[in-house]
Amino acid sequence: MSAAKHSQAMHFQARAGKEVRNAVLQRALQKAKPLFVGKRAKGIAALSEDKLEFEALRTACEDIRNRVLTDLDVWLAIFEERARASGAEVLWARDGDEICRHVVDVARQHGVTKATKSKSMLSEEARLNEALAAAGIRPVETDLGEYIVQLAGETPSHIIAPAVHKTIGDVEALFAKEHGRPVETRTSADIPAMAREAREVLRQHFLSAEMGISGANFLIAETGTAALVTNEGNGRMVTTLPKVHVVITGIEKIVPTLEDFATLMRLLPRSATGQSISNYVSLLTGTKQPGDSDGPEKTVFILVDNGRANLLGSAYQDMLRCIRCGACMNHCPVYFSLGGHAYGWVYPGPMGSVLTPLYTGIENALDLPHASTGCNQCGSVCPVRIPLPKLMHRLREEQVERGLRPWSESFGLKAWALVAGKPALYRWVMRRAARYLNWLADGSGSIRIFGLAPGWTAGRDLPVSSGKTFHELYAARKRA
Amino acid sequence: MSARDEILKRVRAGVGKDDFSARRALAEAYMAERKRGPQPTLGAELAVRFKSKAESLSSSVEVLPERAEAPAAVARYLTAGGFGLQAVITGDVAGLDWTGSGLTVAARPAVDADKVGISGCFCAVAETGTLMLLSGPETPATVSLLPETHIALVEVSRIVATMEDAFALLRAERGDLPRAINFISGPSRTGDIEQTIVLGAHGPCRVHLILTGTNP
Ligand code: SF4
């Protein structure tokens, strides 16, 4: 589990407590949440104008992804053959370190000193920017959100809105420093000017970089093609202008045909941002053709495992259907209480709570499968119908089976089982507990800081009963 | 063991089936079938739908009966916006009489300094109001990417209903895929600073479409 060395997921509780008290972060999150939820709802509702049904499209998308996963060896062979036939090179990487080695090697072979990057979550898994910088190659993130996060020396806090945790003031301070100008007071009316400033700076990087690095939203087996979906146009820039293009993707990203891709495109942008289509959808095949004035002379695919193959045939295979739309985190009350950084690794929200333990080791992310209210909002919006709460539940079971839960928890549960099995004892204990909690609340109806579980009351109060147990109230009601 | 062999070994173990060649034949048959998912029912005529969708994505659209009228319309649009009368143009539409309308056009790849790019398109998709452009010697991808203003000429007869129909047209007319297919739906945009949508992120800040001709 080489990925584990970069994960901070074991510090989830400590980070969560900190984020809940971070007022600036909380403001940013509270502003974003209704926008994300509202835009998706509108986008999905609009399907009915064309007599399309969300559930029918979901089934189609789920089937496409399952078709690939159940015969992934076959689809990988077809993709590899056809990508090679179109003139691209195909490399394989077992883990993040191997991704870094491949990219640095390709960069050195072509005398690359600067690489422009379009968003790639796998390059985050590999911590590629650090490896490039160490090799003397300057990585420049070009998605505006990723650029902001890179200037801040941070990692993305959301897979489609990487800088959702940053306020306009944060961005202004970063731009002033990087672009060598004094800090100005900014309001939302200045956002277009700030985006313009970034456009001008990044344009020069696009024109001068020798290498472009991107992820791929999908790999199309039929044609050996990488599909790239962006709104800003940076994906087009990094795959059109530099002489070398490196595509880094997971082995699970394949879809069979162009038709299947079209089906998935009816739900991917809608689930992510509510758009019926993203501004730019590029299908990239092979290299610059004879007579072409643009496009890379060299195209390299890096197909990455990093924990994915182990999920095939396991209880978690469904997770590999994920198309990285972000809808699950956009609808998650836990995500919107904490932001993405609390999750400690590349993927936040419900999909991260499943992927992080699976890719970095269950023992290295014990809290994440518990970061759920059980509301199943994530499961009901997921465009490929991944049963996220069920997978988190399965991970919790596995923690217990492998003896990974803290002794106090198993002791507590055993004690509860003992007491609950003896009705008279149970009623006696409950009576004592209810009176005790009521006494702690001092008549106010809630406890500010609960000594037995202080973390639990760090960001909220614990409401308590009137001091009577359920049994007592029930008996009283029956009498009345 | 090489990374490739090791990963494929793990994948095969996870898939847990052995009849590789039989499964491969099934995969080939599936691809040949070109099966489509649920298809939309587009209420309006294709050109009407295309126009209204394109406008909803912040493109502006002008409708003309004849393609020959496009240069004059483009000159009017550029003058009204104060965007200058110089443009870089793709080969597929360079043959119109641009000079006659006072424009100076150059058929070549775009560079950073170009303010206006004029292109045709391979076809357009009514469902989403999208242009489909193919890269090639005559049609450099930079023309629709680097200039701040992108003007595209769209023949009504080249509007298809869906992306699937666009792929079918491509297979019928071209066979192989070009290096880049670019589906373009309005000007580039970002929402990365406080979720405020700004047009003109890295690509064009405005897209103007000239819709010409009538349905055959
Ligand atoms: S798990 Fe589903 S909802 Fe979440 S990012 Fe993946 S595809 Fe989207």
PDB file of N, CA and C in Angstrom, chain A residues 67-115:
ATOM      1  N   ARG A  67     -20.378  -3.957 -17.595  1.00  0.00           N
ATOM      2  CA  ARG A  67     -19.915  -4.748 -18.741  1.00  0.00           C
ATOM      3  C   ARG A  67     -18.389  -4.734 -18.814  1.00  0.00           C
ATOM      4  N   VAL A  68     -17.808  -3.558 -18.600  1.00  0.00           N
ATOM      5  CA  VAL A  68     -16.355  -3.435 -18.672  1.00  0.00           C
ATOM      6  C   VAL A  68     -15.684  -4.150 -17.495  1.00  0.00           C
ATOM      7  N   LEU A  69     -16.216  -3.950 -16.310  1.00  0.00           N
ATOM      8  CA  LEU A  69     -15.540  -4.487 -15.129  1.00  0.00           C
ATOM      9  C   LEU A  69     -15.562  -6.013 -15.098  1.00  0.00           C
ATOM     10  N   THR A  70     -16.656  -6.614 -15.571  1.00  0.00           N
ATOM     11  CA  THR A  70     -16.737  -8.073 -15.483  1.00  0.00           C
ATOM     12  C   THR A  70     -15.830  -8.762 -16.504  1.00  0.00           C
ATOM     13  N   ASP A  71     -15.355  -8.016 -17.518  1.00  0.00           N
ATOM     14  CA  ASP A  71     -14.388  -8.588 -18.466  1.00  0.00           C
ATOM     15  C   ASP A  71     -13.238  -7.606 -18.672  1.00  0.00           C
ATOM     16  N   LEU A  72     -12.762  -7.030 -17.599  1.00  0.00           N
ATOM     17  CA  LEU A  72     -11.785  -5.942 -17.733  1.00  0.00           C
ATOM     18  C   LEU A  72     -10.509  -6.380 -18.456  1.00  0.00           C
ATOM     19  N   ASP A  73     -10.097  -7.648 -18.271  1.00  0.00           N
ATOM     20  CA  ASP A  73      -8.889  -8.112 -18.969  1.00  0.00           C
ATOM     21  C   ASP A  73      -9.062  -7.986 -20.487  1.00  0.00           C
ATOM     22  N   VAL A  74     -10.253  -8.352 -20.972  1.00  0.00           N
ATOM     23  CA  VAL A  74     -10.531  -8.275 -22.409  1.00  0.00           C
ATOM     24  C   VAL A  74     -10.530  -6.821 -22.883  1.00  0.00           C
ATOM     25  N   TRP A  75     -11.212  -5.951 -22.145  1.00  0.00           N
ATOM     26  CA  TRP A  75     -11.340  -4.557 -22.585  1.00  0.00           C
ATOM     27  C   TRP A  75     -10.005  -3.825 -22.520  1.00  0.00           C
ATOM     28  N   LEU A  76      -9.183  -4.165 -21.545  1.00  0.00           N
ATOM     29  CA  LEU A  76      -7.843  -3.560 -21.483  1.00  0.00           C
ATOM     30  C   LEU A  76      -7.020  -3.978 -22.699  1.00  0.00           C
ATOM     31  N   ALA A  77      -7.132  -5.257 -23.075  1.00  0.00           N
ATOM     32  CA  ALA A  77      -6.380  -5.744 -24.242  1.00  0.00           C
ATOM     33  C   ALA A  77      -6.823  -4.994 -25.496  1.00  0.00           C
ATOM     34  N   ILE A  78      -8.142  -4.824 -25.648  1.00  0.00           N
ATOM     35  CA  ILE A  78      -8.651  -4.136 -26.842  1.00  0.00           C
ATOM     36  C   ILE A  78      -8.198  -2.671 -26.840  1.00  0.00           C
ATOM     37  N   PHE A  79      -8.325  -2.015 -25.688  1.00  0.00           N
ATOM     38  CA  PHE A  79      -7.913  -0.613 -25.640  1.00  0.00           C
ATOM     39  C   PHE A  79      -6.426  -0.470 -25.978  1.00  0.00           C
ATOM     40  N   GLU A  80      -5.615  -1.306 -25.339  1.00  0.00           N
ATOM     41  CA  GLU A  80      -4.164  -1.191 -25.543  1.00  0.00           C
ATOM     42  C   GLU A  80      -3.799  -1.369 -27.017  1.00  0.00           C
ATOM     43  N   GLU A  81      -4.364  -2.411 -27.647  1.00  0.00           N
ATOM     44  CA  GLU A  81      -4.088  -2.664 -29.062  1.00  0.00           C
ATOM     45  C   GLU A  81      -4.440  -1.468 -29.928  1.00  0.00           C
ATOM     46  N   ARG A  82      -5.639  -0.938 -29.694  1.00  0.00           N
ATOM     47  CA  ARG A  82      -6.120   0.120 -30.597  1.00  0.00           C
ATOM     48  C   ARG A  82      -5.426   1.455 -30.328  1.00  0.00           C
ATOM     49  N   ALA A  83      -5.081   1.703 -29.076  1.00  0.00           N
ATOM     50  CA  ALA A  83      -4.334   2.933 -28.776  1.00  0.00           C
ATOM     51  C   ALA A  83      -2.970   2.866 -29.452  1.00  0.00           C
ATOM     52  N   ARG A  84      -2.321   1.695 -29.378  1.00  0.00           N
ATOM     53  CA  ARG A  84      -1.008   1.535 -30.030  1.00  0.00           C
ATOM     54  C   ARG A  84      -1.142   1.677 -31.535  1.00  0.00           C
ATOM     55  N   ALA A  85      -2.184   1.051 -32.091  1.00  0.00           N
ATOM     56  CA  ALA A  85      -2.368   1.112 -33.550  1.00  0.00           C
ATOM     57  C   ALA A  85      -2.558   2.559 -34.019  1.00  0.00           C
ATOM     58  N   SER A  86      -3.112   3.412 -33.144  1.00  0.00           N
ATOM     59  CA  SER A  86      -3.332   4.803 -33.541  1.00  0.00           C
ATOM     60  C   SER A  86      -2.074   5.651 -33.354  1.00  0.00           C
ATOM     61  N   GLY A  87      -1.005   5.045 -32.846  1.00  0.00           N
ATOM     62  CA  GLY A  87       0.263   5.772 -32.737  1.00  0.00           C
ATOM     63  C   GLY A  87       0.631   6.202 -31.338  1.00  0.00           C
ATOM     64  N   ALA A  88      -0.201   5.872 -30.348  1.00  0.00           N
ATOM     65  CA  ALA A  88       0.131   6.241 -28.967  1.00  0.00           C
ATOM     66  C   ALA A  88       0.984   5.145 -28.324  1.00  0.00           C
ATOM     67  N   GLU A  89       1.690   5.514 -27.270  1.00  0.00           N
ATOM     68  CA  GLU A  89       2.433   4.525 -26.493  1.00  0.00           C
ATOM     69  C   GLU A  89       1.598   4.211 -25.244  1.00  0.00           C
ATOM     70  N   VAL A  90       1.622   2.951 -24.807  1.00  0.00           N
ATOM     71  CA  VAL A  90       0.863   2.582 -23.615  1.00  0.00           C
ATOM     72  C   VAL A  90       1.822   2.037 -22.559  1.00  0.00           C
ATOM     73  N   LEU A  91       1.858   2.683 -21.400  1.00  0.00           N
ATOM     74  CA  LEU A  91       2.687   2.227 -20.287  1.00  0.00           C
ATOM     75  C   LEU A  91       1.767   1.809 -19.140  1.00  0.00           C
ATOM     76  N   TRP A  92       2.290   1.046 -18.216  1.00  0.00           N
ATOM     77  CA  TRP A  92       1.498   0.556 -17.091  1.00  0.00           C
ATOM     78  C   TRP A  92       2.183   0.938 -15.794  1.00  0.00           C
ATOM     79  N   ALA A  93       1.417   1.273 -14.798  1.00  0.00           N
ATOM     80  CA  ALA A  93       2.009   1.637 -13.504  1.00  0.00           C
ATOM     81  C   ALA A  93       1.280   0.908 -12.379  1.00  0.00           C
ATOM     82  N   ARG A  94       2.063   0.203 -11.571  1.00  0.00           N
ATOM     83  CA  ARG A  94       1.471  -0.514 -10.432  1.00  0.00           C
ATOM     84  C   ARG A  94       0.991   0.444  -9.358  1.00  0.00           C
ATOM     85  N   ASP A  95       1.726   1.554  -9.163  1.00  0.00           N
ATOM     86  CA  ASP A  95       1.391   2.466  -8.062  1.00  0.00           C
ATOM     87  C   ASP A  95       1.838   3.886  -8.397  1.00  0.00           C
ATOM     88  N   GLY A  96       1.657   4.776  -7.438  1.00  0.00           N
ATOM     89  CA  GLY A  96       1.969   6.179  -7.657  1.00  0.00           C
ATOM     90  C   GLY A  96       3.439   6.421  -7.980  1.00  0.00           C
ATOM     91  N   ASP A  97       4.326   5.702  -7.300  1.00  0.00           N
ATOM     92  CA  ASP A  97       5.748   5.905  -7.563  1.00  0.00           C
ATOM     93  C   ASP A  97       6.093   5.556  -9.008  1.00  0.00           C
ATOM     94  N   GLU A  98       5.435   4.514  -9.498  1.00  0.00           N
ATOM     95  CA  GLU A  98       5.718   4.107 -10.876  1.00  0.00           C
ATOM     96  C   GLU A  98       5.160   5.128 -11.883  1.00  0.00           C
ATOM     97  N   ILE A  99       4.024   5.753 -11.539  1.00  0.00           N
ATOM     98  CA  ILE A  99       3.507   6.845 -12.389  1.00  0.00           C
ATOM     99  C   ILE A  99       4.580   7.925 -12.484  1.00  0.00           C
ATOM    100  N   CYS A 100       5.092   8.330 -11.319  1.00  0.00           N
ATOM    101  CA  CYS A 100       6.080   9.420 -11.286  1.00  0.00           C
ATOM    102  C   CYS A 100       7.309   9.061 -12.116  1.00  0.00           C
ATOM    103  N   ARG A 101       7.788   7.825 -11.963  1.00  0.00           N
ATOM    104  CA  ARG A 101       8.982   7.424 -12.726  1.00  0.00           C
ATOM    105  C   ARG A 101       8.709   7.513 -14.225  1.00  0.00           C
ATOM    106  N   HIS A 102       7.565   6.995 -14.660  1.00  0.00           N
ATOM    107  CA  HIS A 102       7.240   7.048 -16.099  1.00  0.00           C
ATOM    108  C   HIS A 102       7.195   8.491 -16.595  1.00  0.00           C
ATOM    109  N   VAL A 103       6.495   9.360 -15.865  1.00  0.00           N
ATOM    110  CA  VAL A 103       6.314  10.733 -16.353  1.00  0.00           C
ATOM    111  C   VAL A 103       7.664  11.452 -16.411  1.00  0.00           C
ATOM    112  N   VAL A 104       8.471  11.263 -15.375  1.00  0.00           N
ATOM    113  CA  VAL A 104       9.784  11.921 -15.356  1.00  0.00           C
ATOM    114  C   VAL A 104      10.654  11.384 -16.499  1.00  0.00           C
ATOM    115  N   ASP A 105      10.604  10.062 -16.746  1.00  0.00           N
ATOM    116  CA  ASP A 105      11.379   9.486 -17.860  1.00  0.00           C
ATOM    117  C   ASP A 105      10.960  10.079 -19.202  1.00  0.00           C
ATOM    118  N   VAL A 106       9.647  10.112 -19.444  1.00  0.00           N
ATOM    119  CA  VAL A 106       9.161  10.663 -20.712  1.00  0.00           C
ATOM    120  C   VAL A 106       9.591  12.125 -20.835  1.00  0.00           C
ATOM    121  N   ALA A 107       9.473  12.868 -19.742  1.00  0.00           N
ATOM    122  CA  ALA A 107       9.851  14.286 -19.760  1.00  0.00           C
ATOM    123  C   ALA A 107      11.334  14.438 -20.104  1.00  0.00           C
ATOM    124  N   ARG A 108      12.164  13.597 -19.501  1.00  0.00           N
ATOM    125  CA  ARG A 108      13.613  13.703 -19.765  1.00  0.00           C
ATOM    126  C   ARG A 108      13.942  13.357 -21.209  1.00  0.00           C
ATOM    127  N   GLN A 109      13.279  12.294 -21.726  1.00  0.00           N
ATOM    128  CA  GLN A 109      13.542  11.900 -23.118  1.00  0.00           C
ATOM    129  C   GLN A 109      13.249  13.046 -24.089  1.00  0.00           C
ATOM    130  N   HIS A 110      12.315  13.905 -23.724  1.00  0.00           N
ATOM    131  CA  HIS A 110      11.914  14.964 -24.658  1.00  0.00           C
ATOM    132  C   HIS A 110      12.389  16.344 -24.211  1.00  0.00           C
ATOM    133  N   GLY A 111      13.323  16.382 -23.298  1.00  0.00           N
ATOM    134  CA  GLY A 111      13.900  17.662 -22.882  1.00  0.00           C
ATOM    135  C   GLY A 111      12.882  18.623 -22.296  1.00  0.00           C
ATOM    136  N   VAL A 112      11.929  18.097 -21.527  1.00  0.00           N
ATOM    137  CA  VAL A 112      10.860  18.936 -20.983  1.00  0.00           C
ATOM    138  C   VAL A 112      11.329  19.678 -19.729  1.00  0.00           C
ATOM    139  N   THR A 113      11.059  20.992 -19.681  1.00  0.00           N
ATOM    140  CA  THR A 113      11.385  21.753 -18.474  1.00  0.00           C
ATOM    141  C   THR A 113      10.123  22.237 -17.763  1.00  0.00           C
ATOM    142  N   LYS A 114       9.011  22.254 -18.509  1.00  0.00           N
ATOM    143  CA  LYS A 114       7.751  22.695 -17.893  1.00  0.00           C
ATOM    144  C   LYS A 114       6.600  21.847 -18.417  1.00  0.00           C
ATOM    145  N   ALA A 115       5.713  21.454 -17.517  1.00  0.00           N
ATOM    146  CA  ALA A 115       4.546  20.666 -17.915  1.00  0.00           C
ATOM    147  C   ALA A 115       3.280  21.374 -17.455  1.00  0.00           C
TER     148      ALA A 115
END
